[in-house]
Amino acid sequence: MPEDLLAAARSAPGFMPDDEGAALYAAARDAIPGPLLEVGSYLGKSTLYLAAAARERGGVVVTVDHHRGSEEHQPGWEYHDPSLVDPAVGRIDTLPGFRHTIATAGAEDVVVAVVARGETLAALWTGPLALAFIDGSHTDESAQRDYASWAPHVAIGGVLAIHDVFPDPADGGQAPHRIYRKAVESGEFTELTGCGSLRLLRRVRPCALS
């Protein structure tokens, strides 16, 4: 991984451990030809690992996030950061921090940021993806919606990456684990070697809904 982007990713605010980020970068770098897409960007830490892969591939990574924060980022929740609240509207706004992360890393040339809900962009998306990385809100409703919206867009031979997959409920929320199990049990994906809470799956059969 390019040293400048690796250093920027390591120092960026966020929740992606470096070993998992490196595994995500490698999966994106080695994926089949096609677009890379990230669902849920927060302040851009994981985006930089994908940006490094995009630069090596001679392409871009598209990120989609409404930038109003997940449920766990709202007031009264575990990961709430008051400094991210826009006083003009009284709501979380992670977009300025995200742009700062990408700009200071010198990665604006390989990151295309879409400010929208994931399902809104998915309804407009028409081409196959080389890699889709799902790391949005971790409620069951949101995780299931992200999976239903984006898994069908992964090309045959492409990679579906899911973050924060914890088999043991004592280690973390179960919504990402449930969509990971859904992908495996669908027969449409086969599991690759992941890292920590990052699961990597390759599409081997067309989506049943396509």
Short mmCIF file of N, CA, C and O in Angstrom, two decimals, residues 65-134:
data_model
loop_
_atom_site.label_atom_id
_atom_site.label_comp_id
_atom_site.label_asym_id
_atom_site.label_seq_id
_atom_site.Cartn_x
_atom_site.Cartn_y
_atom_site.Cartn_z
N ASP A 65 -22.95 8.10 1.42
CA ASP A 65 -23.25 8.33 2.84
C ASP A 65 -24.10 9.58 2.93
O ASP A 65 -23.81 10.57 2.25
N HIS A 66 -25.15 9.55 3.75
CA HIS A 66 -25.95 10.78 3.95
C HIS A 66 -25.25 11.75 4.88
O HIS A 66 -25.63 12.91 4.97
N HIS A 67 -24.23 11.28 5.58
CA HIS A 67 -23.38 12.10 6.45
C HIS A 67 -24.15 12.74 7.60
O HIS A 67 -23.70 13.75 8.16
N ARG A 68 -25.28 12.16 7.98
CA ARG A 68 -26.00 12.59 9.18
C ARG A 68 -25.75 11.65 10.36
O ARG A 68 -26.34 11.79 11.41
N GLY A 69 -24.85 10.70 10.16
CA GLY A 69 -24.47 9.79 11.23
C GLY A 69 -25.42 8.61 11.38
O GLY A 69 -26.61 8.71 11.08
N SER A 70 -24.86 7.50 11.81
CA SER A 70 -25.67 6.32 12.12
C SER A 70 -26.35 6.51 13.47
O SER A 70 -26.09 7.49 14.18
N GLU A 71 -27.19 5.55 13.82
CA GLU A 71 -27.91 5.64 15.09
C GLU A 71 -26.96 5.80 16.27
O GLU A 71 -27.21 6.58 17.20
N GLU A 72 -25.84 5.05 16.23
CA GLU A 72 -24.91 5.08 17.36
C GLU A 72 -24.14 6.39 17.47
O GLU A 72 -23.45 6.63 18.46
N HIS A 73 -24.27 7.27 16.46
CA HIS A 73 -23.60 8.58 16.51
C HIS A 73 -24.51 9.69 17.02
O HIS A 73 -24.05 10.82 17.21
N GLN A 74 -25.77 9.36 17.27
CA GLN A 74 -26.72 10.39 17.67
C GLN A 74 -26.57 10.71 19.16
O GLN A 74 -25.99 9.94 19.92
N PRO A 75 -27.07 11.88 19.61
CA PRO A 75 -26.96 12.26 21.02
C PRO A 75 -27.52 11.18 21.95
O PRO A 75 -28.58 10.60 21.69
N GLY A 76 -26.74 10.91 22.99
CA GLY A 76 -27.15 9.92 23.97
C GLY A 76 -26.64 8.52 23.67
O GLY A 76 -26.78 7.62 24.50
N TRP A 77 -26.03 8.32 22.49
CA TRP A 77 -25.52 7.01 22.12
C TRP A 77 -24.01 6.95 22.31
O TRP A 77 -23.34 7.97 22.48
N GLU A 78 -23.48 5.72 22.27
CA GLU A 78 -22.09 5.45 22.67
C GLU A 78 -21.07 6.24 21.87
O GLU A 78 -20.07 6.71 22.41
N TYR A 79 -21.28 6.39 20.56
CA TYR A 79 -20.26 6.99 19.71
C TYR A 79 -20.61 8.43 19.30
O TYR A 79 -20.09 8.93 18.31
N HIS A 80 -21.44 9.08 20.09
CA HIS A 80 -21.78 10.46 19.77
C HIS A 80 -20.60 11.39 20.01
O HIS A 80 -19.94 11.32 21.04
N ASP A 81 -20.33 12.24 19.04
CA ASP A 81 -19.26 13.24 19.13
C ASP A 81 -19.90 14.62 18.95
O ASP A 81 -20.27 14.99 17.83
N PRO A 82 -20.04 15.38 20.02
CA PRO A 82 -20.71 16.69 19.92
C PRO A 82 -20.06 17.64 18.93
O PRO A 82 -20.73 18.51 18.37
N SER A 83 -18.76 17.47 18.68
CA SER A 83 -18.07 18.37 17.76
C SER A 83 -18.53 18.18 16.32
O SER A 83 -18.26 19.02 15.46
N LEU A 84 -19.25 17.09 16.05
CA LEU A 84 -19.73 16.82 14.69
C LEU A 84 -21.14 17.35 14.45
O LEU A 84 -21.68 17.18 13.36
N VAL A 85 -21.73 17.98 15.45
CA VAL A 85 -23.08 18.53 15.29
C VAL A 85 -22.99 19.89 14.60
O VAL A 85 -22.23 20.77 15.02
N ASP A 86 -23.76 20.07 13.52
CA ASP A 86 -23.84 21.36 12.83
C ASP A 86 -24.81 22.24 13.62
O ASP A 86 -26.01 21.96 13.67
N PRO A 87 -24.31 23.31 14.24
CA PRO A 87 -25.19 24.13 15.09
C PRO A 87 -26.31 24.81 14.30
O PRO A 87 -27.34 25.15 14.87
N ALA A 88 -26.12 24.99 13.01
CA ALA A 88 -27.14 25.67 12.21
C ALA A 88 -28.41 24.84 12.09
O ALA A 88 -29.51 25.38 11.99
N VAL A 89 -28.25 23.50 12.07
CA VAL A 89 -29.43 22.63 11.92
C VAL A 89 -29.62 21.69 13.10
O VAL A 89 -30.63 20.99 13.18
N GLY A 90 -28.63 21.65 14.01
CA GLY A 90 -28.75 20.81 15.19
C GLY A 90 -28.65 19.33 14.90
O GLY A 90 -29.17 18.51 15.66
N ARG A 91 -27.96 18.96 13.82
CA ARG A 91 -27.83 17.56 13.45
C ARG A 91 -26.37 17.22 13.15
O ARG A 91 -25.57 18.10 12.83
N ILE A 92 -26.06 15.93 13.27
CA ILE A 92 -24.73 15.45 12.91
C ILE A 92 -24.44 15.79 11.45
O ILE A 92 -25.31 15.66 10.58
N ASP A 93 -23.22 16.21 11.18
CA ASP A 93 -22.79 16.43 9.80
C ASP A 93 -21.33 16.01 9.69
O ASP A 93 -20.42 16.73 10.10
N THR A 94 -21.09 14.82 9.15
CA THR A 94 -19.73 14.30 9.02
C THR A 94 -19.08 14.67 7.70
O THR A 94 -17.91 14.36 7.48
N LEU A 95 -19.83 15.34 6.81
CA LEU A 95 -19.27 15.65 5.49
C LEU A 95 -18.04 16.56 5.56
O LEU A 95 -17.04 16.29 4.88
N PRO A 96 -18.03 17.65 6.35
CA PRO A 96 -16.81 18.47 6.39
C PRO A 96 -15.60 17.68 6.87
O PRO A 96 -14.50 17.82 6.30
N GLY A 97 -15.77 16.84 7.89
CA GLY A 97 -14.66 16.02 8.37
C GLY A 97 -14.20 15.01 7.34
O GLY A 97 -12.99 14.76 7.18
N PHE A 98 -15.16 14.42 6.64
CA PHE A 98 -14.83 13.48 5.57
C PHE A 98 -14.01 14.17 4.48
O PHE A 98 -12.96 13.66 4.05
N ARG A 99 -14.45 15.34 4.05
CA ARG A 99 -13.73 16.06 3.00
C ARG A 99 -12.33 16.44 3.46
O ARG A 99 -11.37 16.39 2.68
N HIS A 100 -12.21 16.82 4.74
CA HIS A 100 -10.90 17.16 5.28
C HIS A 100 -9.96 15.95 5.23
O HIS A 100 -8.79 16.07 4.84
N THR A 101 -10.46 14.78 5.63
CA THR A 101 -9.65 13.57 5.62
C THR A 101 -9.15 13.25 4.22
O THR A 101 -7.96 12.97 4.01
N ILE A 102 -10.05 13.31 3.24
CA ILE A 102 -9.69 12.96 1.87
C ILE A 102 -8.74 14.00 1.28
O ILE A 102 -7.75 13.66 0.61
N ALA A 103 -9.00 15.28 1.55
CA ALA A 103 -8.17 16.35 0.99
C ALA A 103 -6.76 16.33 1.56
O ALA A 103 -5.78 16.44 0.82
N THR A 104 -6.64 16.19 2.88
CA THR A 104 -5.31 16.22 3.49
C THR A 104 -4.50 14.99 3.11
O THR A 104 -3.27 15.04 3.14
N ALA A 105 -5.18 13.90 2.74
CA ALA A 105 -4.47 12.71 2.29
C ALA A 105 -4.08 12.80 0.82
O ALA A 105 -3.36 11.93 0.31
N GLY A 106 -4.55 13.84 0.12
CA GLY A 106 -4.27 13.98 -1.30
C GLY A 106 -4.98 12.95 -2.14
O GLY A 106 -4.46 12.51 -3.18
N ALA A 107 -6.19 12.57 -1.72
CA ALA A 107 -6.91 11.49 -2.40
C ALA A 107 -8.16 11.97 -3.12
O ALA A 107 -8.97 11.15 -3.55
N GLU A 108 -8.32 13.29 -3.28
CA GLU A 108 -9.53 13.77 -3.93
C GLU A 108 -9.64 13.33 -5.39
O GLU A 108 -10.74 13.27 -5.94
N ASP A 109 -8.52 12.99 -6.01
CA ASP A 109 -8.56 12.58 -7.41
C ASP A 109 -9.11 11.18 -7.61
O ASP A 109 -9.52 10.82 -8.72
N VAL A 110 -9.17 10.38 -6.54
CA VAL A 110 -9.64 8.99 -6.68
C VAL A 110 -10.87 8.68 -5.83
O VAL A 110 -11.30 7.54 -5.76
N VAL A 111 -11.44 9.70 -5.19
CA VAL A 111 -12.64 9.50 -4.37
C VAL A 111 -13.79 10.32 -4.94
O VAL A 111 -13.68 11.54 -5.08
N VAL A 112 -14.88 9.66 -5.27
CA VAL A 112 -16.10 10.31 -5.73
C VAL A 112 -17.13 10.14 -4.63
O VAL A 112 -17.62 9.03 -4.38
N ALA A 113 -17.45 11.23 -3.94
CA ALA A 113 -18.35 11.17 -2.80
C ALA A 113 -19.77 11.54 -3.21
O ALA A 113 -20.02 12.63 -3.74
N VAL A 114 -20.71 10.65 -2.94
CA VAL A 114 -22.12 10.89 -3.20
C VAL A 114 -22.81 11.08 -1.85
O VAL A 114 -22.74 10.20 -0.98
N VAL A 115 -23.45 12.22 -1.66
CA VAL A 115 -24.16 12.50 -0.41
C VAL A 115 -25.62 12.10 -0.61
O VAL A 115 -26.41 12.84 -1.21
N ALA A 116 -25.95 10.92 -0.13
CA ALA A 116 -27.30 10.38 -0.32
C ALA A 116 -27.44 9.14 0.55
O ALA A 116 -26.44 8.61 1.07
N ARG A 117 -28.66 8.66 0.69
CA ARG A 117 -28.88 7.38 1.33
C ARG A 117 -28.45 6.28 0.36
O ARG A 117 -28.58 6.42 -0.86
N GLY A 118 -27.93 5.19 0.89
CA GLY A 118 -27.41 4.13 0.05
C GLY A 118 -28.44 3.57 -0.91
O GLY A 118 -28.16 3.33 -2.09
N GLU A 119 -29.66 3.36 -0.42
CA GLU A 119 -30.69 2.78 -1.27
C GLU A 119 -31.12 3.73 -2.39
O GLU A 119 -31.57 3.29 -3.45
N THR A 120 -30.98 5.03 -2.15
CA THR A 120 -31.33 6.01 -3.19
C THR A 120 -30.37 5.90 -4.36
O THR A 120 -30.78 5.87 -5.53
N LEU A 121 -29.06 5.83 -4.06
CA LEU A 121 -28.08 5.68 -5.13
C LEU A 121 -28.21 4.31 -5.79
O LEU A 121 -28.08 4.19 -7.02
N ALA A 122 -28.45 3.27 -5.01
CA ALA A 122 -28.55 1.92 -5.56
C ALA A 122 -29.65 1.83 -6.60
O ALA A 122 -29.50 1.12 -7.61
N ALA A 123 -30.73 2.54 -6.39
CA ALA A 123 -31.85 2.51 -7.34
C ALA A 123 -31.47 3.14 -8.68
O ALA A 123 -32.10 2.86 -9.71
N LEU A 124 -30.44 4.00 -8.67
CA LEU A 124 -30.00 4.67 -9.88
C LEU A 124 -28.81 3.97 -10.53
O LEU A 124 -28.47 4.25 -11.68
N TRP A 125 -28.17 3.06 -9.79
CA TRP A 125 -26.95 2.42 -10.25
C TRP A 125 -27.29 1.35 -11.28
O TRP A 125 -28.19 0.54 -11.06
N THR A 126 -26.54 1.30 -12.37
CA THR A 126 -26.89 0.36 -13.45
C THR A 126 -25.79 -0.64 -13.80
O THR A 126 -26.08 -1.63 -14.47
N GLY A 127 -24.56 -0.40 -13.38
CA GLY A 127 -23.46 -1.29 -13.79
C GLY A 127 -23.03 -2.23 -12.69
O GLY A 127 -23.33 -2.03 -11.51
N PRO A 128 -22.28 -3.28 -13.06
CA PRO A 128 -21.77 -4.24 -12.06
C PRO A 128 -20.58 -3.66 -11.29
O PRO A 128 -19.79 -2.88 -11.84
N LEU A 129 -20.46 -4.06 -10.05
CA LEU A 129 -19.38 -3.59 -9.17
C LEU A 129 -18.30 -4.64 -9.03
O LEU A 129 -18.58 -5.84 -8.90
N ALA A 130 -17.05 -4.18 -9.02
CA ALA A 130 -15.94 -5.08 -8.71
C ALA A 130 -15.90 -5.39 -7.23
O ALA A 130 -15.56 -6.51 -6.81
N LEU A 131 -16.26 -4.39 -6.41
CA LEU A 131 -16.28 -4.58 -4.95
C LEU A 131 -17.31 -3.64 -4.35
O LEU A 131 -17.36 -2.46 -4.72
N ALA A 132 -18.10 -4.16 -3.43
CA ALA A 132 -19.00 -3.35 -2.62
C ALA A 132 -18.65 -3.59 -1.16
O ALA A 132 -18.62 -4.74 -0.71
N PHE A 133 -18.38 -2.51 -0.45
CA PHE A 133 -18.02 -2.58 0.96
C PHE A 133 -19.17 -2.00 1.77
O PHE A 133 -19.47 -0.81 1.68
N ILE A 134 -19.82 -2.85 2.58
CA ILE A 134 -20.96 -2.42 3.39
C ILE A 134 -20.48 -2.13 4.80
O ILE A 134 -20.05 -3.03 5.53
#
